[in-house]
Coordinates of C-alpha atoms (C1' of nucleotides) in Angstrom, one line a residue:
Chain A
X1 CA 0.0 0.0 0.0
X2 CA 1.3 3.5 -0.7
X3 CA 2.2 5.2 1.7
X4 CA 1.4 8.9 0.7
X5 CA -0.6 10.0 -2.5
X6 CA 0.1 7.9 -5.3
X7 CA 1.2 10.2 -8.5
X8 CA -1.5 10.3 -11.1
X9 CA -0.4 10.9 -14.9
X10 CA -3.5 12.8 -15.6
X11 CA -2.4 13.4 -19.4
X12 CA -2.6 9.3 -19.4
X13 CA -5.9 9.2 -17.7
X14 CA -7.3 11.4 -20.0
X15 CA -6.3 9.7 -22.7
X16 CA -7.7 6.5 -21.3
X17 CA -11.4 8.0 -20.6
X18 CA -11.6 9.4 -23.7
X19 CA -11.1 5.9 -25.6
X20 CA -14.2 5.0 -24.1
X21 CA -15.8 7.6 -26.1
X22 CA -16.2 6.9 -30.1
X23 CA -15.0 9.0 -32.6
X24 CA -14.9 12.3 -30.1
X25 CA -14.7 16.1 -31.9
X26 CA -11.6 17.6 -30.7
X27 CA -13.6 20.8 -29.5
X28 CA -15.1 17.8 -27.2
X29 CA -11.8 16.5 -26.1
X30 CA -11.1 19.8 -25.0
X31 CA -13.9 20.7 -22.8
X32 CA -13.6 16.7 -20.9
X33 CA -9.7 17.7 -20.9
X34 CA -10.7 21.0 -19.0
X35 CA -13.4 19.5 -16.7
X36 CA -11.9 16.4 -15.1
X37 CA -10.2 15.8 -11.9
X38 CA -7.9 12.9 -10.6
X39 CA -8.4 11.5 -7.4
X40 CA -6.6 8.3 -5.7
X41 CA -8.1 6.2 -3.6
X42 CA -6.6 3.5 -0.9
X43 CA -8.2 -0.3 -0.9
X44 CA -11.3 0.0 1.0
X45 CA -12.3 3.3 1.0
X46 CA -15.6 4.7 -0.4
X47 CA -15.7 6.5 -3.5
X48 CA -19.5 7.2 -3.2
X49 CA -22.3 6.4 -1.0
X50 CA -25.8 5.6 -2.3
X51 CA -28.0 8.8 -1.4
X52 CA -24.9 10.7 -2.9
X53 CA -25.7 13.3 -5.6
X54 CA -24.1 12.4 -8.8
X55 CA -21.0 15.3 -9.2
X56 CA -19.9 14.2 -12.6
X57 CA -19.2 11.1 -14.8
X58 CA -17.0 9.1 -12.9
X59 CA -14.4 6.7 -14.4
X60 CA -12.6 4.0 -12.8
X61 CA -8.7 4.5 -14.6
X62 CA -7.1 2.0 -12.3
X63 CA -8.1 -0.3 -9.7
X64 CA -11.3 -2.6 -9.3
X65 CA -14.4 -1.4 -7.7
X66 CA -17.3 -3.2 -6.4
X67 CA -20.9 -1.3 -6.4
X68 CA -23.3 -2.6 -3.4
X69 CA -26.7 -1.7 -1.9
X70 CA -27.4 -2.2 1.8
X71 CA -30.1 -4.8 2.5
X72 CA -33.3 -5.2 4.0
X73 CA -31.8 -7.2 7.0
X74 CA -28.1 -5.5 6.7
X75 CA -26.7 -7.9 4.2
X76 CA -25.2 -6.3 1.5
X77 CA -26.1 -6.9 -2.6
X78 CA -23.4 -6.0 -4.5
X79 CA -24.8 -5.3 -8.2
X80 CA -21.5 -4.4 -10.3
X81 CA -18.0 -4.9 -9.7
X82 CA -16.0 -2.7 -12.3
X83 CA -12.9 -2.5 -13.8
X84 CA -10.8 -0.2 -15.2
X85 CA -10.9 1.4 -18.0
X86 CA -14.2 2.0 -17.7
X87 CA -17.1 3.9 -16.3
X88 CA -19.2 3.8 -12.6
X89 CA -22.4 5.8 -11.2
X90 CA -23.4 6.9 -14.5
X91 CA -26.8 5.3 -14.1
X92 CA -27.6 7.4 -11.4
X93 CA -26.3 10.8 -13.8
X94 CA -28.3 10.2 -16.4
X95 CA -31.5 9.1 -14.5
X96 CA -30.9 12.3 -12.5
X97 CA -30.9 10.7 -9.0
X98 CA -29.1 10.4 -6.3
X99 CA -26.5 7.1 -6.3
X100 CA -28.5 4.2 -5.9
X101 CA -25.4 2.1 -4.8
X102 CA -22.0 2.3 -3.0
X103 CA -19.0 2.6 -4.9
X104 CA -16.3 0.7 -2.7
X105 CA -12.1 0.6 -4.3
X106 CA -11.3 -3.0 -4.0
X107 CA -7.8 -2.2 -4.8
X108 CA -5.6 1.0 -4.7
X109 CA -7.8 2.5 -7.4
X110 CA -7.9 6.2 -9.9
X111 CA -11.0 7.5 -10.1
X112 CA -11.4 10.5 -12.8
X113 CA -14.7 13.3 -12.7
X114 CA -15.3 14.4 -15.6
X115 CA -18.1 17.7 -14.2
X116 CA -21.7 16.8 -14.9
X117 CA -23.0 19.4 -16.7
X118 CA -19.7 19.6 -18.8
X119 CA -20.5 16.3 -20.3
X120 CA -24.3 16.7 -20.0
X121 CA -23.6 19.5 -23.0
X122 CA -21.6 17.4 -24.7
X123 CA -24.4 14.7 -24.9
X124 CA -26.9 17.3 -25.5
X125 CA -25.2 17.9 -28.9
X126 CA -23.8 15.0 -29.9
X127 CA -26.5 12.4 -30.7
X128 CA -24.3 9.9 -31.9
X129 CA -22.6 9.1 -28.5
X130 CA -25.8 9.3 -26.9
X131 CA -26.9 6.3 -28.8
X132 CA -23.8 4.8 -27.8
X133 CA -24.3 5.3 -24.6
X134 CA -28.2 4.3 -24.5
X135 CA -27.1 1.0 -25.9
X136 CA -24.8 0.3 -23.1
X137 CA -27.6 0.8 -20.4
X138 CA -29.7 -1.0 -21.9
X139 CA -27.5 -4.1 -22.1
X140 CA -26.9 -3.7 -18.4
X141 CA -30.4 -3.6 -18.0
X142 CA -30.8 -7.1 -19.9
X143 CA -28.3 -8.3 -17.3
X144 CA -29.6 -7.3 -14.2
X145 CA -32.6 -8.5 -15.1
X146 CA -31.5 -12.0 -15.9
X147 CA -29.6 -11.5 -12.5
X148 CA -32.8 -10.9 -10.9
X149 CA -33.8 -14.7 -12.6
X150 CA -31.0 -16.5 -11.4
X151 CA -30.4 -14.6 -7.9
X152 CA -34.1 -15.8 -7.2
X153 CA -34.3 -19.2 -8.6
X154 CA -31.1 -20.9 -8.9
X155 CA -29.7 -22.7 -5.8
X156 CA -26.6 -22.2 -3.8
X157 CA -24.2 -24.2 -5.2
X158 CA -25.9 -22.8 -9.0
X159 CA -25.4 -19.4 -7.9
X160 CA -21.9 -19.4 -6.3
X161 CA -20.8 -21.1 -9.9
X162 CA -22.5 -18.7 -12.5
X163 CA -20.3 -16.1 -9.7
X164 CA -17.4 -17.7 -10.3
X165 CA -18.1 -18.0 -13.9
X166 CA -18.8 -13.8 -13.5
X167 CA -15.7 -13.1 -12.5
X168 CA -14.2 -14.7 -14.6
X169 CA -15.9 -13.0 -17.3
X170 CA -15.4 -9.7 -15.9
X171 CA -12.0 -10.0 -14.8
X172 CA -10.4 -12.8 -16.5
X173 CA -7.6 -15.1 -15.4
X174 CA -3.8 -14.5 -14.4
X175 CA -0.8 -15.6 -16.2
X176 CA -1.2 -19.4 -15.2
X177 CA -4.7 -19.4 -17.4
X178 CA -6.7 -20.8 -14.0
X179 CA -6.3 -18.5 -11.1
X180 CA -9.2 -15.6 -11.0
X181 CA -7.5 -12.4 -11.4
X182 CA -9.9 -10.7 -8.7
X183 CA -9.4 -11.7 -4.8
X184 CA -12.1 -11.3 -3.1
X185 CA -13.4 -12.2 1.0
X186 CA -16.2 -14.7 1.0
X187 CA -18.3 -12.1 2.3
X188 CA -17.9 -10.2 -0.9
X189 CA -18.9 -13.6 -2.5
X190 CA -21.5 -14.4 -0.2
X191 CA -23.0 -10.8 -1.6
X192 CA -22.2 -11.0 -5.0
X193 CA -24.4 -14.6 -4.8
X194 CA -27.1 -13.6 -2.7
X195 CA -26.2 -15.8 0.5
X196 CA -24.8 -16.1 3.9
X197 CA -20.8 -15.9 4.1
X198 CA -21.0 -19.2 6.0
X199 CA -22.4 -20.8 3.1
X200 CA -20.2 -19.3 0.4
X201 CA -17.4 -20.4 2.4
X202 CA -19.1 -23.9 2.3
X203 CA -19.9 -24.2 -1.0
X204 CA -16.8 -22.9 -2.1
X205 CA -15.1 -26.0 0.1
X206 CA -17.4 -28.2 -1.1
X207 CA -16.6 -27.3 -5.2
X208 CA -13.0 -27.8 -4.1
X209 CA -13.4 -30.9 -3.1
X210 CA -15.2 -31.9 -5.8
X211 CA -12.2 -30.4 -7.6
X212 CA -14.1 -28.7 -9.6
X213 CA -11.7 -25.3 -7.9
X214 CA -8.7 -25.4 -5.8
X215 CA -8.7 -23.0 -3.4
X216 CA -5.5 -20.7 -1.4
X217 CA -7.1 -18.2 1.0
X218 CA -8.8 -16.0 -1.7
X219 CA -6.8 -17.6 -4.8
X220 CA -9.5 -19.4 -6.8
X221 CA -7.6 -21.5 -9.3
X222 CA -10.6 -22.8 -11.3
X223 CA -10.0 -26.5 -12.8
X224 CA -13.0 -28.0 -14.3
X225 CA -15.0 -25.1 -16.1
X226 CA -17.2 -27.5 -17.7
X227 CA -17.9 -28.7 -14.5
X228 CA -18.7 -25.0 -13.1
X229 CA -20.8 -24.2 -15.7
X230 CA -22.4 -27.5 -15.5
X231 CA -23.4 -26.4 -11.9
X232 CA -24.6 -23.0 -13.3
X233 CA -27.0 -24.0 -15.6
X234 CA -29.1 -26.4 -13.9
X235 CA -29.2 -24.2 -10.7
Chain B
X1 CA -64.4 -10.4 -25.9
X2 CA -64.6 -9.1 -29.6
X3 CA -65.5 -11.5 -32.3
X4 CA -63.4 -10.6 -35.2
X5 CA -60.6 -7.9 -35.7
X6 CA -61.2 -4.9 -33.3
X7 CA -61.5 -1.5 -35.3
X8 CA -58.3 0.8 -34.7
X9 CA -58.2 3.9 -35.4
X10 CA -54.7 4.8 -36.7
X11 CA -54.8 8.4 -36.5
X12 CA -55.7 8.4 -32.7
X13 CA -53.0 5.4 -32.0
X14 CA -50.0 7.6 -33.7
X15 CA -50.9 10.7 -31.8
X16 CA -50.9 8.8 -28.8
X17 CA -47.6 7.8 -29.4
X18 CA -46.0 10.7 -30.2
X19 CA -47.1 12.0 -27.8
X20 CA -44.7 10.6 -25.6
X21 CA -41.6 11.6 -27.5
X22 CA -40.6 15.7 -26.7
X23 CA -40.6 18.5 -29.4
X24 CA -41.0 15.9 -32.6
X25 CA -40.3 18.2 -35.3
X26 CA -43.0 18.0 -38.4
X27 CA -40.5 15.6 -40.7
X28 CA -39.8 13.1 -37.5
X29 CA -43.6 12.8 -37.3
X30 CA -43.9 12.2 -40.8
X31 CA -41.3 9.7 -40.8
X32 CA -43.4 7.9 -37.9
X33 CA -46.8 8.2 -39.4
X34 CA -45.1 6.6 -42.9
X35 CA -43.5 3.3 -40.4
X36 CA -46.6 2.3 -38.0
X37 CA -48.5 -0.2 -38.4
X38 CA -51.1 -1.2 -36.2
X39 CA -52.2 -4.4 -34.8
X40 CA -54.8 -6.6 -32.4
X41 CA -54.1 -9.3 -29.9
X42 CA -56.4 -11.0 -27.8
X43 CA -56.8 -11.5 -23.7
X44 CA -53.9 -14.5 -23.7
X45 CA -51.9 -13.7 -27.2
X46 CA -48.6 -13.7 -27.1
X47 CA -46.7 -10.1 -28.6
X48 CA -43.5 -11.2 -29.0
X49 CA -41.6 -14.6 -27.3
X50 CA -37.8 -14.4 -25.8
X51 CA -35.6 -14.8 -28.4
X52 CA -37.2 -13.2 -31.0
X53 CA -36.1 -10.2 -33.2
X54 CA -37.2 -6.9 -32.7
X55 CA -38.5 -5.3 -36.0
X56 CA -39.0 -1.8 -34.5
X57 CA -40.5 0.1 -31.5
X58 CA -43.3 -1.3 -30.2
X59 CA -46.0 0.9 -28.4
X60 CA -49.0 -0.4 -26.1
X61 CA -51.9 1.7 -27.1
X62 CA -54.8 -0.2 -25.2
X63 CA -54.6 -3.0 -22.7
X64 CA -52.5 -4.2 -19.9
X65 CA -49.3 -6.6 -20.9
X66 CA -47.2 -8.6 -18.7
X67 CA -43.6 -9.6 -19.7
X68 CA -42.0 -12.7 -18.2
X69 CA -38.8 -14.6 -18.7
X70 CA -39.1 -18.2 -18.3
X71 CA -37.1 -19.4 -15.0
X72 CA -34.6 -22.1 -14.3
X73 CA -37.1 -24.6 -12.5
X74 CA -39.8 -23.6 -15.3
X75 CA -41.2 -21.2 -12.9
X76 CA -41.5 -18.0 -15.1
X77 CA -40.3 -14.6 -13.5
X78 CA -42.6 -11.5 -14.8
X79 CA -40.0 -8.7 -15.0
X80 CA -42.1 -5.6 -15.6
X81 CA -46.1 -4.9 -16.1
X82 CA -47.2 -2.3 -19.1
X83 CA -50.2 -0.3 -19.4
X84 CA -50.7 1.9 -22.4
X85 CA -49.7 4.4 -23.4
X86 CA -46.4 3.3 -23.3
X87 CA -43.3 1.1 -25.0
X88 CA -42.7 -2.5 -24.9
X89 CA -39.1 -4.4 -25.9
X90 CA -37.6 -0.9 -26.2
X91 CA -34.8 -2.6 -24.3
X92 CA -33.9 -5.4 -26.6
X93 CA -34.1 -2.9 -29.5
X94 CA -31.7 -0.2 -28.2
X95 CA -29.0 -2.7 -27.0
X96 CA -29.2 -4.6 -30.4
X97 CA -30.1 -7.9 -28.8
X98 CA -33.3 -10.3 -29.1
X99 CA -36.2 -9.9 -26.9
X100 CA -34.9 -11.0 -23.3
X101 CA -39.0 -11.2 -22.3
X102 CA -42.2 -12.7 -23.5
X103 CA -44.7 -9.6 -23.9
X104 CA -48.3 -11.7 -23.1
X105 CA -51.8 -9.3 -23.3
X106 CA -53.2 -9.7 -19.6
X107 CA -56.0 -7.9 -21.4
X108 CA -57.6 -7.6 -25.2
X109 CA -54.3 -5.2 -26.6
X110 CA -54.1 -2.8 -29.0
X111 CA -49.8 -2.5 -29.9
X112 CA -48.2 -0.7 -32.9
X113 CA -44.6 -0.8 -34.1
X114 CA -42.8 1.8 -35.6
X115 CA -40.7 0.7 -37.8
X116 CA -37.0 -0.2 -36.4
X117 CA -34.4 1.6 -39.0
X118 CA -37.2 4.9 -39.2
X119 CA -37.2 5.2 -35.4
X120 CA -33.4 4.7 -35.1
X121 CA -32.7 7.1 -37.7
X122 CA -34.6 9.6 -35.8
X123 CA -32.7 9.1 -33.0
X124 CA -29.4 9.6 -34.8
X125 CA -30.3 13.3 -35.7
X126 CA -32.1 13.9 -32.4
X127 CA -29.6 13.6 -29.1
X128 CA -32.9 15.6 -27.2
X129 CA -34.7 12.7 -27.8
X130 CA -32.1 10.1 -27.4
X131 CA -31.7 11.5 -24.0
X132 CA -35.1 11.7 -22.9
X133 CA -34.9 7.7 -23.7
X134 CA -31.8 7.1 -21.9
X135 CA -32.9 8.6 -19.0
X136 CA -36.0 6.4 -19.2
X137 CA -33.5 3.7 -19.5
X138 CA -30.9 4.7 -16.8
X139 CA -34.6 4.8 -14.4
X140 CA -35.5 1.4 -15.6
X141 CA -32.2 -0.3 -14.8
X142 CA -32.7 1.6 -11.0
X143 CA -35.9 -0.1 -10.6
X144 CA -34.3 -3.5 -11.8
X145 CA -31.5 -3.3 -9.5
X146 CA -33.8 -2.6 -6.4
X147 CA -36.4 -5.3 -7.3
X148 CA -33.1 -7.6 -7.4
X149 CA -32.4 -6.7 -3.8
X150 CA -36.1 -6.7 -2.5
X151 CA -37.2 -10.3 -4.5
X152 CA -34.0 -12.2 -3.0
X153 CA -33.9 -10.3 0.5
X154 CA -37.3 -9.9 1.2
X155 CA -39.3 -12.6 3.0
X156 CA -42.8 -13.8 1.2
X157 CA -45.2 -11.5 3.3
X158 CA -43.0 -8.0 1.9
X159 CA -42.9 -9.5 -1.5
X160 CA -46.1 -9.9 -2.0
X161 CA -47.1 -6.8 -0.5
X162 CA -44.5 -5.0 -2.4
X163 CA -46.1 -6.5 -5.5
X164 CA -49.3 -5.3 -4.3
X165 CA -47.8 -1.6 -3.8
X166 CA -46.3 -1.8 -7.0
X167 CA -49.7 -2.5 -9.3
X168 CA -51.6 0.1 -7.2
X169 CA -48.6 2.8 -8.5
X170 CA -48.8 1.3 -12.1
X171 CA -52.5 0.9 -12.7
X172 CA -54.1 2.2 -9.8
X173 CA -57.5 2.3 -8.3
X174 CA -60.9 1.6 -9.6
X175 CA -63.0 4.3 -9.1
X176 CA -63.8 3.0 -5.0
X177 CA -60.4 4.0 -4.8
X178 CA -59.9 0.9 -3.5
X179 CA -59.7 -2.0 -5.8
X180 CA -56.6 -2.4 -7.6
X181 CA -57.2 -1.8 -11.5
X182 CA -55.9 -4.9 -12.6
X183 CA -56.9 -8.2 -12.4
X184 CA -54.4 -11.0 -11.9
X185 CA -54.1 -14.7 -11.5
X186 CA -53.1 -16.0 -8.3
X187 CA -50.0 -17.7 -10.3
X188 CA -49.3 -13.9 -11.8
X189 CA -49.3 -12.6 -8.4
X190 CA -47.1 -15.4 -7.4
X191 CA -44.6 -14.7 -11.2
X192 CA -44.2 -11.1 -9.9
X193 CA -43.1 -11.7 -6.4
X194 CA -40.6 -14.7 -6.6
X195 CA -42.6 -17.9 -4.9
X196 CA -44.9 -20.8 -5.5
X197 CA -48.5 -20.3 -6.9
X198 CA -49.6 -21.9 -3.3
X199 CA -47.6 -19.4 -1.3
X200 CA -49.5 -16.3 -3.1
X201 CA -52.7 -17.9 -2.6
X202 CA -52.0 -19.0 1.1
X203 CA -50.1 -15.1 1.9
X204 CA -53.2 -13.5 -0.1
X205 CA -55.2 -15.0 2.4
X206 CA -53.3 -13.9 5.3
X207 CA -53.6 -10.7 4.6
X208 CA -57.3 -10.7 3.8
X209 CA -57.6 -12.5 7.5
X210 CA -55.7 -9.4 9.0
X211 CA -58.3 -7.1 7.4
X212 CA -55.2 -5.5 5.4
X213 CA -57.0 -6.1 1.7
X214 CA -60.4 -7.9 1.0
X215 CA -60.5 -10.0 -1.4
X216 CA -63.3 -11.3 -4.6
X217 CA -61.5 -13.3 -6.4
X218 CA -59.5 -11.8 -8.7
X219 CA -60.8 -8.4 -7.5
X220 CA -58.1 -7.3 -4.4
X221 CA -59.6 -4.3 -2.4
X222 CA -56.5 -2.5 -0.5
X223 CA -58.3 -1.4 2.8
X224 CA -55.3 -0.6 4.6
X225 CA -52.5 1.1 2.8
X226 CA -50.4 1.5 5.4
X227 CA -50.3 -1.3 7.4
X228 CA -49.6 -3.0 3.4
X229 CA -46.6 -0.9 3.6
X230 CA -45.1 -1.5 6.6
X231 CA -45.1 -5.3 5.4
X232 CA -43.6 -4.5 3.0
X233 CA -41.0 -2.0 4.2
X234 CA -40.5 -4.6 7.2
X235 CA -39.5 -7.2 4.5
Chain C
dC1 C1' -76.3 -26.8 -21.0
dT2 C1' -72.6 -30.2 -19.9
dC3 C1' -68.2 -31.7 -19.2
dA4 C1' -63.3 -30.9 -19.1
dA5 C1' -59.8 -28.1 -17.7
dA6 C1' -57.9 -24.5 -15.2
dT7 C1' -57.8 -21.9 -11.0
dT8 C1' -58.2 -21.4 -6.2
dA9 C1' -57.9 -23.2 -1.6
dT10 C1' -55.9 -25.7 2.3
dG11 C1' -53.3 -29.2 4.8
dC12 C1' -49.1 -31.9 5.4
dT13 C1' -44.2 -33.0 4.6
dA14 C1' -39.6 -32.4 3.1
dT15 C1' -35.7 -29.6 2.4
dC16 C1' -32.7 -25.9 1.6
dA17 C1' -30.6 -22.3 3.5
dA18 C1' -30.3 -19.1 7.5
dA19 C1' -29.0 -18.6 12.1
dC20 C1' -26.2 -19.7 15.8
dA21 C1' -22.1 -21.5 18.0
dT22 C1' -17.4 -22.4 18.3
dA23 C1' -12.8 -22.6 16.9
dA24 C1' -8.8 -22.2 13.9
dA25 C1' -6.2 -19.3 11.0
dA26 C1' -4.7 -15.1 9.0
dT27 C1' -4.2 -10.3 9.2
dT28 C1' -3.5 -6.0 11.4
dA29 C1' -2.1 -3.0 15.1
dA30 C1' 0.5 -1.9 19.1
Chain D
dT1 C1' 7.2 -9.8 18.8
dT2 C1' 2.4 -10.2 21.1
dA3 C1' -2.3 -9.2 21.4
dA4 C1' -6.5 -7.9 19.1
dT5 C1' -9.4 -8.3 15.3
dT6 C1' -11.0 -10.1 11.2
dT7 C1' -11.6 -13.8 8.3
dT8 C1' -12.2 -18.5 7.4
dA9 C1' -13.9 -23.0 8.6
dT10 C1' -17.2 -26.4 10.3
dG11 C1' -20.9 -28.5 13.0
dT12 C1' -25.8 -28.2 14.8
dT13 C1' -30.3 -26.3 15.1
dT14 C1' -34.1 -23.8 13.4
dG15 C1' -37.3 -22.0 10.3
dA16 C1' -39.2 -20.5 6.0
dT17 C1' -40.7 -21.9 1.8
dA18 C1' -41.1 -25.4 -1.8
dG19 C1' -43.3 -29.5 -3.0
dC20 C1' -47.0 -32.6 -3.0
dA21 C1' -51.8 -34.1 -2.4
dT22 C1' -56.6 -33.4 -2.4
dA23 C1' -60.7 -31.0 -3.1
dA24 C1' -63.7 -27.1 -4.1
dT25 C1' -64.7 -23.7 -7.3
dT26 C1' -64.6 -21.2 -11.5
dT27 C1' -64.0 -20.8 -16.3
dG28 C1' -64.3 -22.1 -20.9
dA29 C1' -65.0 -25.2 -24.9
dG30 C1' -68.1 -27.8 -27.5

DNA sequence: CTCAAATTATGCTATCAAACATAAAATTAA
DNA sequence: TTAATTTTATGTTTGATAGCATAATTTGAG
């Protein structure tokens, strides 16, 4: 862990956020370039809180993120986990509400604003990345609501796989080709897949004894993705 | 239940319509009114399954729709309720994907589509618009997020209740301002709150023994709106 | 109208997952 | 380092909800 603020090659992150973005107008570039701030943030700490007012689009330039709501009975749901390069809390900007989630930094993470009514103007006039834009909420929507499907009716052990399966998805594997490249507590599992902590942490023991995973601490090496996904799909 | 095709009266359908896009100028109208077409579906048809294509926007212009996905166990999970006037499979069509739901006519339905490659030329030229949809969107996925919280957190009493909350702020009250203006089978009820057709019948009665709604068979009378809530806020 | 099918109702049983308890191991702080 | 705290692990109990069975009622088709 750093021990004092990390250095942030804004020029870089720039350059990043604005890859997002197709086929940007350089009088565009120019008002992002003069509208966004840097700011570092330590594993752990909160970037946002749901009830927060949106302050700007918010990218994720280094660092993994997950994105929770609180409970009815104090156990967490977490609904995203991002990665950078890429883009958090813009549901809640372009709904014009307040954050319906909490953004929490995983890992040492960069988080770049670029000022809300900055890019609002840019949207306003630039119907193109609208559209752009439109279609990537409305694929998220497609997935949350199949989320909303398989968080209700699969079982334990089907959930806890198609999580695994997730992540690996989302974040992809390390050098080796096996081992998840996220780490995560089994409480973060247990609220990524909708269950107790004690029973991700048995499930999780009982798929590695099947040897379907192998686990050290929160290294998942998975070994049998047929198997896993096998597990997934019938629930 | 009408014998053969219903009469519809085009003009009064497409001016419904548009009037829930903002500021259409005169050419984007006329580029509507020259892609709708109109059509009928009886209490029971099916609009569109999961999995088909979408061929344009599709508009409700008369009659209730539910749309479900089918579930893992067969159980089917319905995902949002329409009422006109409003769009149906918007979702599928902006994200470029098939249908993701079934769209099913709770009610004898009047829908029109306007015409995919019109509409989405539109939007191209109009960011205004394009906003005003992605905002709808951005709400939407909001909604879905929550529902994922409350349908796997919640215990059955605050489900159903919930449920109950949410068709009284979609469709309202009859004109007691009591009964719920919509008319459900117990195994909807029990498709829109996450458990077995036995549980909503066996809960539904609960609630009518506690004097919280009345009940005739499909007809559900809310008599007390509060307590409803705090069932459902207490999960 | 008459019969068949679907829906609603209710009781009983089985089971999955939560809750609780305890302890070991790992991490963090002093 | 040691002590405190958090995380992980595992066993047992409890409880909510699904599953099943049966019957009454309603709806719809012919």
């Amino acid at each position: 862990m750093s021990r004092h603020s990390y250095h942030i090659d804004i020029e870089s992150v720039f350059e990043g956020v604005c890859g997002l973005f197709p086929n940007l107008k350089p009088e565009e570039r120019e008002i992002i370039r003069n509208n966004i701030t840097c700011q570092f943030y330590r594993k752990g700490e909160i970037i946002y809180k749901e009830g927060d007012v949106p302050q700007g689009l918010v990218c994720l330039s280094k660092g993994k993120v997950k994105l929770y709501k609180e409970g009815v009975g104090g156990r967490d749901q977490i609904v995203r986990m991002a990665k950078p390069i890429g883009f958090i809390g813009y549901r809640a900007l372009f709904a014009d509400e307040n954050y319906s989630a909490t953004a929490e930094a995983l890992e040492d993470a960069v988080v770049c604003i670029i000022e809300k009514e900055a890019f609002m103007g840019i949207l306003r006039n630039n119907a193109e990345l609208t559209l752009h834009i439109l279609k990537s909420v409305a694929t998220e929507l497609g997935f949350s609501t199949n989320r909303t499907v398989t968080l209700t009716q699969k079982h334990i052990r089907g959930r806890l796989a198609e999580s695994l399966i997730f992540l690996r998805d989302t974040y992809g594997f390390e050098d080796d080709g096996k081992t998840l490249k996220v780490y995560l507590s089994r409480e973060d599992l247990a609220n990524l897949s909708n269950m107790t902590t004690s029973n991700a942490i048995r499930t999780l023991s009982g798929f590695a004894d099947e040897g379907v995973i192998e686990l050290d601490g929160r290294r998942i090496k998975i070994l049998d993705q047929y198997r896993l996904e096998r597990i997934s799909d019938l629930g």
